[in-house]
Coordinates of C-alpha atoms and ligand atoms in Angstrom, one line a residue:
X1 CA -34.6 -3.2 -20.5
X2 CA -31.2 -4.2 -18.9
X3 CA -30.1 -7.5 -17.5
X4 CA -31.6 -8.6 -14.1
X5 CA -29.0 -10.6 -12.2
X6 CA -30.6 -12.7 -9.4
X7 CA -28.1 -14.1 -7.1
X8 CA -27.6 -14.5 -3.3
X9 CA -24.0 -13.6 -4.0
X10 CA -22.3 -11.0 -6.1
X11 CA -21.4 -12.5 -9.4
X12 CA -17.8 -11.8 -10.4
X13 CA -19.0 -9.8 -13.3
X14 CA -21.3 -7.7 -11.1
X15 CA -18.5 -7.1 -8.7
X16 CA -16.2 -6.0 -11.5
X17 CA -18.9 -3.7 -12.9
X18 CA -19.7 -2.4 -9.4
X19 CA -16.0 -1.5 -9.0
X20 CA -15.8 0.5 -12.2
X21 CA -12.4 -0.2 -13.7
X22 CA -11.1 -3.0 -11.5
X23 CA -7.7 -1.9 -10.6
X24 CA -5.5 -4.7 -9.7
X25 CA -8.2 -7.0 -8.4
X26 CA -9.1 -10.2 -10.3
X27 CA -12.8 -11.0 -10.5
X28 CA -12.1 -14.2 -8.6
X29 CA -10.5 -12.5 -5.6
X30 CA -13.2 -9.9 -5.6
X31 CA -15.8 -12.6 -5.5
X32 CA -14.3 -13.8 -2.2
X33 CA -14.8 -10.5 -0.6
X34 CA -18.5 -11.2 0.1
X35 CA -20.3 -9.7 3.0
X36 CA -21.5 -12.2 5.6
X37 CA -25.1 -13.5 5.3
X38 CA -27.9 -11.9 7.1
X39 CA -28.7 -13.9 10.3
X40 CA -31.6 -13.0 12.4
X41 CA -34.7 -11.8 10.6
X42 CA -37.2 -11.6 13.4
X43 CA -39.6 -8.7 13.1
X44 CA -38.9 -5.8 15.6
X45 CA -40.5 -2.6 16.7
X46 CA -39.0 0.7 17.6
X47 CA -38.2 1.2 21.3
X48 CA -39.1 4.4 23.1
X49 CA -37.5 5.9 26.2
X50 CA -37.6 9.2 28.0
X51 CA -34.2 9.7 29.6
X52 CA -31.5 7.7 27.8
X53 CA -31.0 5.1 25.1
X54 CA -28.3 2.9 23.6
X55 CA -28.4 0.8 20.4
X56 CA -25.5 -1.4 19.4
X57 CA -24.6 -4.6 17.6
X58 CA -24.7 -7.1 20.5
X59 CA -27.1 -7.5 23.4
X60 CA -24.2 -7.7 26.0
X61 CA -22.8 -4.4 24.7
X62 CA -26.2 -2.8 24.9
X63 CA -26.7 -4.1 28.5
X64 CA -23.4 -2.7 29.7
X65 CA -24.1 0.6 28.0
X66 CA -27.5 0.8 29.6
X67 CA -26.0 0.0 33.1
X68 CA -23.5 2.8 32.7
X69 CA -26.2 5.3 31.6
X70 CA -28.5 4.2 34.5
X71 CA -25.7 4.9 36.9
X72 CA -25.5 8.4 35.7
X73 CA -22.7 7.9 33.2
X74 CA -22.4 10.1 30.2
X75 CA -22.7 9.1 26.5
X76 CA -18.9 9.1 26.4
X77 CA -18.8 6.7 29.4
X78 CA -21.3 4.4 27.8
X79 CA -19.4 4.5 24.5
X80 CA -16.2 3.3 26.3
X81 CA -18.0 0.5 28.0
X82 CA -19.9 -0.6 24.8
X83 CA -16.7 -0.6 22.7
X84 CA -14.7 -2.5 25.3
X85 CA -17.5 -5.1 25.4
X86 CA -17.8 -5.3 21.6
X87 CA -14.0 -6.1 21.4
X88 CA -14.9 -9.3 23.2
X89 CA -18.4 -10.3 22.0
X90 CA -18.3 -9.0 18.4
X91 CA -14.5 -9.6 17.7
X92 CA -15.0 -10.0 14.0
X93 CA -16.2 -6.4 13.5
X94 CA -14.4 -3.9 15.7
X95 CA -12.1 -3.7 18.7
X96 CA -9.0 -2.3 20.4
X97 CA -6.9 -3.4 17.4
X98 CA -8.9 -1.2 15.0
X99 CA -10.1 2.3 14.5
X100 CA -13.2 4.4 13.8
X101 CA -15.0 7.7 13.7
X102 CA -17.1 9.2 16.5
X103 CA -19.5 12.1 16.5
X104 CA -20.1 13.8 19.9
X105 CA -22.9 16.2 20.7
X106 CA -22.1 18.2 23.8
X107 CA -25.4 19.4 25.2
X108 CA -23.8 22.0 27.6
X109 CA -22.1 23.8 24.7
X110 CA -24.7 22.8 22.1
X111 CA -21.8 21.8 19.8
X112 CA -21.1 18.8 17.6
X113 CA -17.6 17.5 17.1
X114 CA -16.0 14.6 15.3
X115 CA -13.1 12.4 16.4
X116 CA -11.0 10.8 13.7
X117 CA -9.5 7.6 15.1
X118 CA -8.7 6.1 11.7
X119 CA -5.8 3.7 11.5
X120 CA -2.6 5.2 10.0
X121 CA 0.0 3.7 7.6
X122 CA 3.5 3.2 8.9
X123 CA 5.8 6.2 8.2
X124 CA 8.0 3.9 6.0
X125 CA 5.1 2.9 3.7
X126 CA 5.2 4.2 0.2
X127 CA 3.0 4.1 -2.9
X128 CA 4.5 0.7 -3.9
X129 CA 3.2 -0.8 -0.6
X130 CA 0.6 -3.1 -2.3
X131 CA 2.6 -3.9 -5.5
X132 CA 4.5 -7.1 -6.0
X133 CA 8.0 -7.5 -7.4
X134 CA 6.6 -7.2 -10.9
X135 CA 4.9 -3.9 -10.0
X136 CA 1.4 -5.7 -10.0
X137 CA -1.1 -5.2 -7.2
X138 CA -1.4 -8.1 -4.7
X139 CA -4.7 -10.0 -4.7
X140 CA -7.0 -8.7 -2.0
X141 CA -6.9 -11.7 0.3
X142 CA -3.1 -12.1 -0.1
X143 CA -2.9 -8.5 1.1
X144 CA -5.4 -8.9 4.0
X145 CA -4.0 -12.0 5.7
X146 CA -0.9 -11.0 7.7
X147 CA 0.8 -8.1 9.4
X148 CA 1.2 -6.0 6.3
X149 CA -2.4 -4.9 6.2
X150 CA -2.3 -3.6 9.8
X151 CA -2.5 0.1 10.4
X152 CA -1.8 1.9 13.8
X153 CA -5.0 1.2 15.8
X154 CA -6.9 4.3 16.9
X155 CA -9.6 2.9 19.1
X156 CA -7.7 2.6 22.4
X157 CA -6.7 6.3 22.2
X158 CA -10.2 7.3 21.0
X159 CA -11.9 6.0 24.1
X160 CA -9.3 7.6 26.4
X161 CA -9.6 11.0 24.7
X162 CA -13.4 10.7 24.8
X163 CA -13.4 9.9 28.5
X164 CA -10.9 12.6 29.3
X165 CA -13.2 15.2 27.6
X166 CA -16.7 14.0 28.5
X167 CA -16.5 11.2 31.1
X168 CA -18.3 11.4 34.4
X169 CA -17.6 7.9 35.9
X170 CA -14.2 6.5 36.8
X171 CA -12.4 5.0 33.8
X172 CA -11.8 1.6 35.3
X173 CA -15.5 1.2 36.0
X174 CA -16.2 1.3 32.3
X175 CA -13.7 -1.4 31.4
X176 CA -14.4 -3.7 34.4
X177 CA -17.6 -5.3 32.9
X178 CA -15.7 -6.4 29.8
X179 CA -12.9 -7.8 32.0
X180 CA -15.4 -9.8 34.0
X181 CA -17.2 -11.1 30.9
X182 CA -13.9 -12.1 29.2
X183 CA -13.0 -14.1 32.3
X184 CA -16.4 -15.6 32.8
X185 CA -16.9 -16.2 29.0
X186 CA -19.7 -15.5 26.6
X187 CA -21.8 -17.6 24.3
X188 CA -20.7 -17.7 20.7
X189 CA -23.7 -16.2 18.8
X190 CA -25.1 -17.6 15.6
X191 CA -23.6 -14.7 13.6
X192 CA -20.2 -15.1 15.1
X193 CA -20.2 -18.9 14.6
X194 CA -21.2 -18.4 10.9
X195 CA -18.5 -15.7 10.5
X196 CA -15.8 -18.0 11.9
X197 CA -16.9 -20.9 9.7
X198 CA -17.0 -18.6 6.6
X199 CA -13.6 -17.0 7.4
X200 CA -11.8 -20.4 7.7
X201 CA -11.3 -20.5 4.0
X202 CA -10.0 -16.9 4.0
X203 CA -7.1 -17.5 6.4
X204 CA -8.7 -17.3 9.8
X205 CA -6.8 -20.4 11.0
X206 CA -3.4 -19.2 9.6
X207 CA -1.9 -17.8 12.8
X208 CA -1.6 -19.8 16.0
X209 CA -3.1 -17.4 18.5
X210 CA -6.1 -16.8 16.2
X211 CA -6.6 -20.5 15.4
X212 CA -6.4 -21.4 19.1
X213 CA -9.1 -18.9 20.0
X214 CA -11.6 -19.4 17.2
X215 CA -11.3 -23.2 16.5
X216 CA -11.6 -26.2 18.7
X217 CA -8.8 -28.7 19.4
X218 CA -9.7 -30.7 16.2
X219 CA -9.5 -27.5 14.2
X220 CA -13.3 -27.1 13.7
X221 CA -14.8 -23.6 13.9
X222 CA -16.4 -22.9 17.2
X223 CA -20.1 -23.8 17.2
X224 CA -22.9 -21.5 18.1
X225 CA -23.6 -21.6 21.9
X226 CA -19.9 -22.4 22.8
X227 CA -18.8 -20.7 26.0
X228 CA -15.8 -18.6 24.9
X229 CA -13.4 -17.2 27.5
X230 CA -10.7 -14.8 26.6
X231 CA -8.1 -14.5 29.5
X232 CA -5.6 -12.8 27.2
X233 CA -8.1 -10.0 26.5
X234 CA -8.9 -9.8 30.2
X235 CA -5.2 -9.1 30.9
X236 CA -5.0 -6.5 28.2
X237 CA -8.2 -4.8 29.5
X238 CA -6.8 -4.8 33.0
X239 CA -3.8 -3.0 31.8
X240 CA -6.1 -0.6 29.9
X241 CA -8.2 0.0 33.0
X242 CA -5.1 0.7 35.1
X243 CA -3.0 2.7 32.7
X244 CA -5.2 3.9 29.9
X245 CA -4.1 3.9 26.3
X246 CA -0.4 4.4 27.0
X247 CA 0.6 0.7 26.9
X248 CA -0.9 0.4 23.4
X249 CA 1.2 3.2 22.0
X250 CA 4.5 3.1 24.0
X251 CA 4.5 0.1 26.3
X252 CA 4.1 -3.6 26.5
X253 CA 1.1 -3.9 24.2
X254 CA 2.9 -1.6 21.6
X255 CA 5.9 -4.0 21.6
X256 CA 3.5 -7.0 21.2
X257 CA 1.8 -5.3 18.2
X258 CA 5.1 -4.6 16.5
X259 CA 6.2 -8.2 17.0
X260 CA 2.8 -9.6 16.0
X261 CA 2.7 -7.9 12.6
X262 CA 6.0 -9.5 11.6
X263 CA 4.2 -12.5 10.3
X264 CA 6.1 -15.1 8.2
X265 CA 4.0 -14.3 5.1
X266 CA 2.9 -10.8 4.2
X267 CA 4.8 -9.2 7.1
X268 CA 4.2 -5.7 8.3
X269 CA 6.6 -2.9 8.8
X270 CA 5.0 -1.0 11.7
X271 CA 7.6 0.4 14.1
X272 CA 7.3 1.5 17.7
X273 CA 7.6 5.1 16.5
X274 CA 4.5 4.7 14.3
X275 CA 2.5 3.8 17.4
X276 CA 4.1 6.4 19.7
X277 CA 3.3 9.2 17.3
X278 CA -0.3 8.3 16.7
X279 CA -2.9 10.9 17.5
X280 CA -6.7 11.0 17.5
X281 CA -7.7 14.1 15.5
X282 CA -10.6 16.3 16.4
X283 CA -12.2 17.7 13.2
X284 CA -15.1 19.9 12.3
X285 CA -18.1 18.0 11.1
X286 CA -19.0 18.1 7.5
X287 CA -22.7 19.2 7.1
X288 CA -25.1 19.5 4.2
X289 CA -28.6 21.2 4.4
X290 CA -31.4 18.8 3.6
X291 CA -35.2 19.6 4.1
X292 CA -34.6 22.3 6.7
X293 CA -32.2 20.0 8.6
X294 CA -28.4 19.9 8.7
X295 CA -27.0 16.4 8.0
X296 CA -23.6 16.2 9.7
X297 CA -21.0 13.5 9.6
X298 CA -17.3 12.6 9.3
X299 CA -15.1 14.4 6.8
X300 CA -11.9 13.1 5.3
X301 CA -10.3 10.7 5.6
X302 CA -13.8 9.3 5.5
X303 CA -15.7 9.8 2.3
X304 CA -18.9 9.3 4.3
X305 CA -20.3 12.7 5.0
X306 CA -19.3 14.1 1.6
X307 CA -20.8 11.2 -0.4
X308 CA -24.0 11.0 1.8
X309 CA -24.1 14.8 1.5
X310 CA -23.8 14.8 -2.2
X311 CA -26.6 12.3 -2.6
X312 CA -28.9 14.3 -0.3
X313 CA -27.8 17.6 -1.9
X314 CA -28.7 16.3 -5.4
X315 CA -32.1 14.9 -4.2
X316 CA -33.0 18.1 -2.4
X317 CA -34.5 19.4 -5.7
X318 CA -36.9 16.4 -6.1
X319 CA -40.1 16.3 -4.1
X320 CA -39.5 12.9 -2.5
X321 CA -42.4 13.3 -0.1
X322 CA -44.8 13.7 -3.0
X323 CA -43.1 10.9 -5.0
X324 CA -43.3 8.5 -1.9
X325 CA -41.3 5.4 -1.3
X326 CA -41.3 3.1 -4.4
X327 CA -39.5 2.5 -7.6
X328 CA -39.4 6.2 -8.7
X329 CA -37.7 7.3 -5.5
X330 CA -35.3 4.2 -5.6
X331 CA -34.3 5.2 -9.1
X332 CA -33.5 8.8 -8.0
X333 CA -31.6 7.6 -5.0
X334 CA -29.5 5.2 -7.1
X335 CA -28.8 7.7 -9.8
X336 CA -27.7 10.3 -7.3
X337 CA -25.6 7.5 -5.7
X338 CA -23.7 6.8 -8.9
X339 CA -22.9 10.5 -9.5
X340 CA -21.7 10.8 -5.9
X341 CA -19.6 7.6 -6.2
X342 CA -18.0 8.9 -9.4
X343 CA -16.7 12.0 -7.5
X344 CA -15.7 9.9 -4.5
X345 CA -13.5 7.6 -6.7
X346 CA -11.7 10.5 -8.3
X347 CA -11.4 13.1 -5.5
X348 CA -11.8 11.7 -2.0
X349 CA -9.0 10.6 0.3
X350 CA -7.1 11.8 3.4
X351 CA -7.2 15.6 2.9
X352 CA -4.1 15.9 5.1
X353 CA -2.1 14.3 2.3
X354 CA -3.9 15.2 -1.0
X355 CA -5.7 18.4 -2.0
X356 CA -9.4 17.9 -2.5
X357 CA -12.0 20.2 -4.3
X358 CA -13.6 22.6 -1.8
X359 CA -16.8 22.6 -3.8
X360 CA -17.9 18.9 -3.4
X361 CA -21.0 20.1 -1.5
X362 CA -21.5 23.4 -3.3
X363 CA -25.2 23.9 -3.9
X364 CA -24.9 25.1 -7.5
X365 CA -22.6 22.3 -8.3
X366 CA -24.9 19.7 -6.9
X367 CA -27.9 21.2 -8.7
X368 CA -26.0 20.9 -11.9
X369 CA -25.1 17.3 -11.1
X370 CA -28.7 16.5 -10.3
X371 CA -29.7 17.9 -13.7
X372 CA -27.9 14.9 -15.2
X373 CA -30.5 12.6 -13.6
X374 CA -33.2 11.5 -16.0
X375 CA -36.3 10.7 -13.9
X376 CA -37.2 7.9 -16.1
X377 CA -34.0 6.2 -17.3
X378 CA -30.8 5.1 -15.7
X379 CA -27.6 6.9 -16.9
X380 CA -25.6 3.6 -16.5
X381 CA -22.2 4.5 -15.2
X382 CA -21.7 8.1 -14.1
X383 CA -18.6 10.2 -14.7
X384 CA -17.0 12.4 -12.1
X385 CA -17.9 16.1 -12.2
X386 CA -15.9 19.2 -12.1
X387 CA -16.6 20.7 -8.6
X388 CA -15.2 24.2 -7.6
X389 CA -11.5 23.6 -6.9
X390 CA -8.9 26.4 -6.8
X391 CA -5.9 24.0 -6.8
X392 CA -7.2 21.5 -9.4
X393 CA -5.1 18.4 -10.1
X394 CA -5.4 15.7 -12.6
X395 CA -6.4 12.5 -11.0
X396 CA -7.4 8.9 -11.9
X397 CA -10.3 7.1 -10.2
X398 CA -9.8 4.1 -8.0
X399 CA -12.0 1.1 -7.4
X400 CA -14.2 -0.2 -4.6
X401 CA -14.9 -3.6 -3.2
X402 CA -17.8 -4.9 -1.0
X403 CA -16.6 -5.7 2.5
X404 CA -17.7 -7.2 5.9
X405 CA -17.0 -6.4 9.6
X406 CA -17.5 -3.0 11.3
X407 CA -20.1 -1.9 13.9
X408 CA -22.2 1.2 14.5
X409 CA -23.6 2.4 17.9
X410 CA -25.7 5.3 19.0
X411 CA -26.1 6.6 22.5
X412 CA -28.1 9.4 24.2
X413 CA -27.5 10.1 27.9
X414 CA -29.7 11.8 30.6
X415 CA -27.7 15.1 30.2
X416 CA -28.5 15.3 26.5
X417 CA -25.0 14.3 25.3
X418 CA -25.0 12.0 22.3
X419 CA -22.7 9.7 20.5
X420 CA -23.0 8.3 16.9
X421 CA -19.9 6.1 16.2
X422 CA -18.8 3.6 13.6
X423 CA -15.8 1.5 14.5
X424 CA -14.1 -1.3 12.6
X425 CA -11.2 -3.7 12.1
X426 CA -12.1 -3.6 8.3
X427 CA -12.8 -7.1 6.9
X428 CA -14.5 -9.6 9.2
X429 CA -11.6 -10.6 11.6
X430 CA -9.3 -8.0 10.2
X431 CA -5.8 -9.1 9.4
X432 CA -6.4 -12.4 11.3
X433 CA -3.4 -11.5 13.4
X434 CA -4.2 -11.6 17.1
X435 CA -2.2 -10.3 20.1
X436 CA -3.3 -9.8 23.7
X437 CA -6.7 -11.4 23.0
X438 CA -7.8 -8.9 20.3
X439 CA -7.6 -8.9 16.5
X440 CA -5.5 -6.4 14.5
X441 CA -7.1 -4.5 11.7
X442 CA -6.5 -4.8 8.0
X443 CA -7.4 -1.2 7.3
X444 CA -4.4 -0.6 5.0
X445 CA -6.2 -2.6 2.3
X446 CA -8.7 0.4 2.2
X447 CA -6.0 2.2 0.3
X448 CA -5.9 2.0 -3.5
X449 CA -3.5 -0.9 -4.4
X450 CA -2.4 1.0 -7.5
X451 CA -0.8 4.4 -6.9
X452 CA -1.7 5.6 -10.4
X453 CA -3.7 4.9 -13.5
X454 CA -3.3 6.3 -17.0
X455 CA -0.3 8.2 -15.8
X456 CA -2.3 10.1 -13.2
X457 CA -2.0 9.7 -9.4
X458 CA -4.9 8.1 -7.5
X459 CA -5.9 10.3 -4.5
X460 CA -6.3 7.3 -2.2
X461 CA -2.8 5.8 -2.9
X462 CA -0.7 4.6 0.0
X463 CA 1.6 7.2 1.6
X464 CA 3.6 7.0 4.8
X465 CA 1.6 8.2 7.8
X466 CA -1.6 8.6 5.7
X467 CA -5.0 7.4 6.7
X468 CA -6.9 5.2 4.2
X469 CA -10.1 6.5 2.8
X470 CA -13.2 5.2 4.6
X471 CA -16.9 5.0 3.8
X472 CA -17.9 5.0 7.4
X473 CA -20.7 7.5 7.9
X474 CA -21.6 8.1 11.5
X475 CA -24.3 10.8 11.2
X476 CA -26.1 13.3 13.4
X477 CA -29.0 15.2 11.8
X478 CA -29.6 18.6 13.3
X479 CA -32.9 20.4 13.4
X480 CA -32.8 24.0 14.6
X481 CA -29.3 23.4 15.6
X482 CA -30.1 20.4 17.9
X483 CA -29.8 16.6 17.2
X484 CA -32.9 15.1 15.7
X485 CA -31.6 11.8 14.4
X486 CA -28.5 9.7 15.1
X487 CA -27.7 7.0 12.5
X488 CA -25.0 4.9 10.8
X489 CA -24.2 1.4 9.7
X490 CA -21.4 -1.1 8.8
X491 CA -21.3 -2.4 5.2
X492 CA -18.1 -1.1 3.5
X493 CA -18.9 1.3 0.7
X494 CA -22.6 0.3 0.9
X495 CA -22.7 2.2 4.3
X496 CA -23.2 5.4 2.3
X497 CA -26.3 4.1 0.5
X498 CA -27.8 2.6 3.7
X499 CA -27.3 5.8 5.6
X500 CA -28.7 8.1 2.9
X501 CA -31.8 5.9 2.4
X502 CA -32.5 5.8 6.2
X503 CA -32.3 9.6 6.4
X504 CA -34.7 10.0 3.5
X505 CA -37.2 7.5 5.0
X506 CA -37.1 9.4 8.3
X507 CA -37.1 13.0 7.1
X508 CA -39.1 12.8 3.8
X509 CA -41.5 10.0 4.6
X510 CA -41.7 10.5 8.4
X511 CA -41.2 6.8 8.9
X512 CA -40.7 5.4 12.4
X513 CA -37.1 4.4 12.6
X514 CA -37.7 0.6 12.6
X515 CA -39.9 0.9 9.5
X516 CA -37.2 3.1 7.9
X517 CA -34.4 0.6 8.3
X518 CA -36.6 -2.5 7.6
X519 CA -37.1 -1.3 4.0
X520 CA -35.2 -3.2 1.3
X521 CA -31.6 -2.0 1.0
X522 CA -30.5 -0.6 -2.3
X523 CA -27.0 0.7 -3.2
X524 CA -24.8 1.3 -6.1
X525 CA -21.1 1.9 -6.2
X526 CA -21.6 3.4 -9.7
X527 CA -22.1 0.0 -11.4
X528 CA -25.1 -2.3 -11.1
X529 CA -28.0 -1.2 -8.9
X530 CA -27.8 -3.8 -6.0
X531 CA -31.1 -4.5 -4.4
X532 CA -31.7 -6.6 -1.3
X533 CA -33.1 -10.0 -2.2
X534 CA -36.5 -9.9 -0.5
X535 CA -40.0 -10.1 -2.0
X536 CA -40.3 -6.3 -1.9
X537 CA -36.8 -5.9 -3.2
X538 CA -37.5 -8.2 -6.1
X539 CA -40.6 -6.1 -7.1
X540 CA -38.4 -3.0 -6.9
X541 CA -35.7 -4.7 -9.0
X542 CA -38.2 -5.5 -11.8
X543 CA -39.3 -1.9 -11.9
X544 CA -35.8 -0.6 -11.9
X545 CA -34.7 -3.0 -14.6
X546 CA -37.6 -1.5 -16.7
X547 CA -36.0 1.9 -16.2
X548 CA -32.7 0.7 -17.7
X549 CA -30.9 -0.3 -14.5
X550 CA -28.6 -3.3 -14.5
X551 CA -29.9 -4.8 -11.4
X552 CA -28.3 -7.4 -9.0
X553 CA -30.5 -8.9 -6.3
X554 CA -28.6 -10.1 -3.3
X555 CA -28.2 -10.1 0.5
X556 CA -27.3 -6.6 1.7
X557 CA -26.3 -7.0 5.3
X558 CA -26.6 -3.5 6.8
X559 CA -26.3 -3.0 10.6
X560 CA -28.2 0.3 11.0
X561 CA -28.7 1.6 14.4
X562 CA -30.8 4.7 14.9
X563 CA -32.1 7.0 17.6
X564 CA -34.7 9.6 16.7
X565 CA -34.7 12.5 19.3
X566 CA -38.3 13.7 19.4
X567 CA -39.6 16.5 21.6
X568 CA -40.6 14.4 24.5
X569 CA -39.0 11.0 23.9
X570 CA -36.3 9.0 22.2
X571 CA -37.3 6.4 19.6
X572 CA -34.7 3.8 18.6
X573 CA -34.3 0.9 16.2
X574 CA -31.8 -1.9 15.6
X575 CA -31.3 -3.6 12.3
X576 CA -33.2 -6.9 11.9
X577 CA -30.4 -8.2 9.7
X578 CA -27.9 -8.5 12.5
X579 CA -27.9 -9.3 16.3
X580 CA -28.1 -5.8 17.7
X581 CA -30.4 -4.5 20.4
X582 CA -31.8 -1.3 21.9
X583 CA -32.4 -0.4 25.5
X584 CA -33.5 2.8 27.2
X585 CA -35.2 4.2 30.2
Ligands
DON1 O1 -13.6 2.3 6.5 C1 -14.3 1.6 5.7 O2 -15.0 2.2 4.9 C2 -14.3 0.1 5.7 N1 -13.0 -0.4 6.3 C3 -15.4 -0.4 6.5 C4 -15.6 -1.8 6.4 C5 -17.0 -2.3 6.7 O3 -17.9 -1.5 6.9 C6 -17.2 -3.7 6.6 N2 -18.6 -3.9 6.7 N3 -19.5 -4.6 6.9

């Protein structure tokens, strides 16, 4: 039997083990990269609707999304309104200073597409970007706080592109509710208040604009229930409503961003040209067959669809329905997870910059990988496989850290169009640098800090103009070529495990979506098996420890939002671990 670590927090040792070889991160700094605590744990039930539905991470965002859908807006329209509102009311997680990935189902053409609005490194960045004068990697939080971690934001352009393609209502009508709310103010939620207090010791009060917004005159973090107005964001949004995304990439806001990233410590090198040349990229979805469904998601620069796809592809050969939810299934899920994470660390990055094996989802390859799973005993740490790859390169694996921040929303409109989107500013409160009433991301810390290990290049090293590898996994599951399930979550690298587990609960065990996401979370990044610290989770952990898993019990703060598209209705659920909501009609 292996060690059972019981802790509300990751121990430094568990984090180090979870990260495989910890490249350039001391255990102490990793220990600081803790996800925020779960806040609201009230029981919920799935919500049903006939015509349209929206689920997102804050009730005010859900309300505005619902209003837009009720007025005849499309899923794209609602996504614009939801994201504009989230910038205001869930500022720690996503916003106009960040990026994301969005899947769009177009009912008229019966087609699924993906939009890559991932932040991009400045053209002048090179592989030494995160190394100090001695050639050693910066510590994580030294890298996060300040303009150097800021990549070119993708979200402003994403929403514009989405509306241009699929919008039905006037653009300004979608932004106006967030402008009004920013002027009127909104109540600081328990989760936001907790996040501000937590982030104070991680540099949230470093820069004037950010300190003035999130702290009171005495320097205390804003309390829950405080009415918070954001006139600077109202002005930014008004410009956005009038002129679209252009000011963010070529105009006044672009100049403000370039000036804001030149912080005294840890300054950025973004230039106006980096912003002007930014494009949202439409890419084909990456899909894997699973139980007569196609599970589709975001390809590189996200590792999401490939890693979720590998896990499901490996589990396809196990009769999970017969096995049922319990320790045996948890063991299989975690073992498949460690094999998939080993491949992810070695091979996955922005495929526009590095060549990646074509065969990561090859059925024979995944069958061979699945054969490495012993149904009774954990393999411990997995090694990467050798997937079909014509242009094989030697590579070194990189490491992974647990994170916080990020948001997922799902929308179905009355026309049958659908959105599954995950957006982020990376860590909670991003780089801590604020301009125009919104926070700038720290997405560039998603790159590997070291460019190479053991003399071999790391696929996810920094390169000029490259997009850092993501774990975000907005997913659309198709049955007979049409959407059956929309799902995704925040949670850093744990997103992959949360998403795979939710899909299994819904497809294999036919669970109602709320029951599916209420189950204890369990993830591995190819180190310890991390199990959510609940009564049920603790039982599971005991059983897994008996199967040789090194188990760590802790808070696992997913933010899963799901819509199941049944024959005659929509059934939706919001994660009880966060403050999200669901509304439909
Ligand atoms: O792109 C990624 O994978 C990360 N920047 C996402 C961060 C995240 O989900 C934080 N979560 N709570």
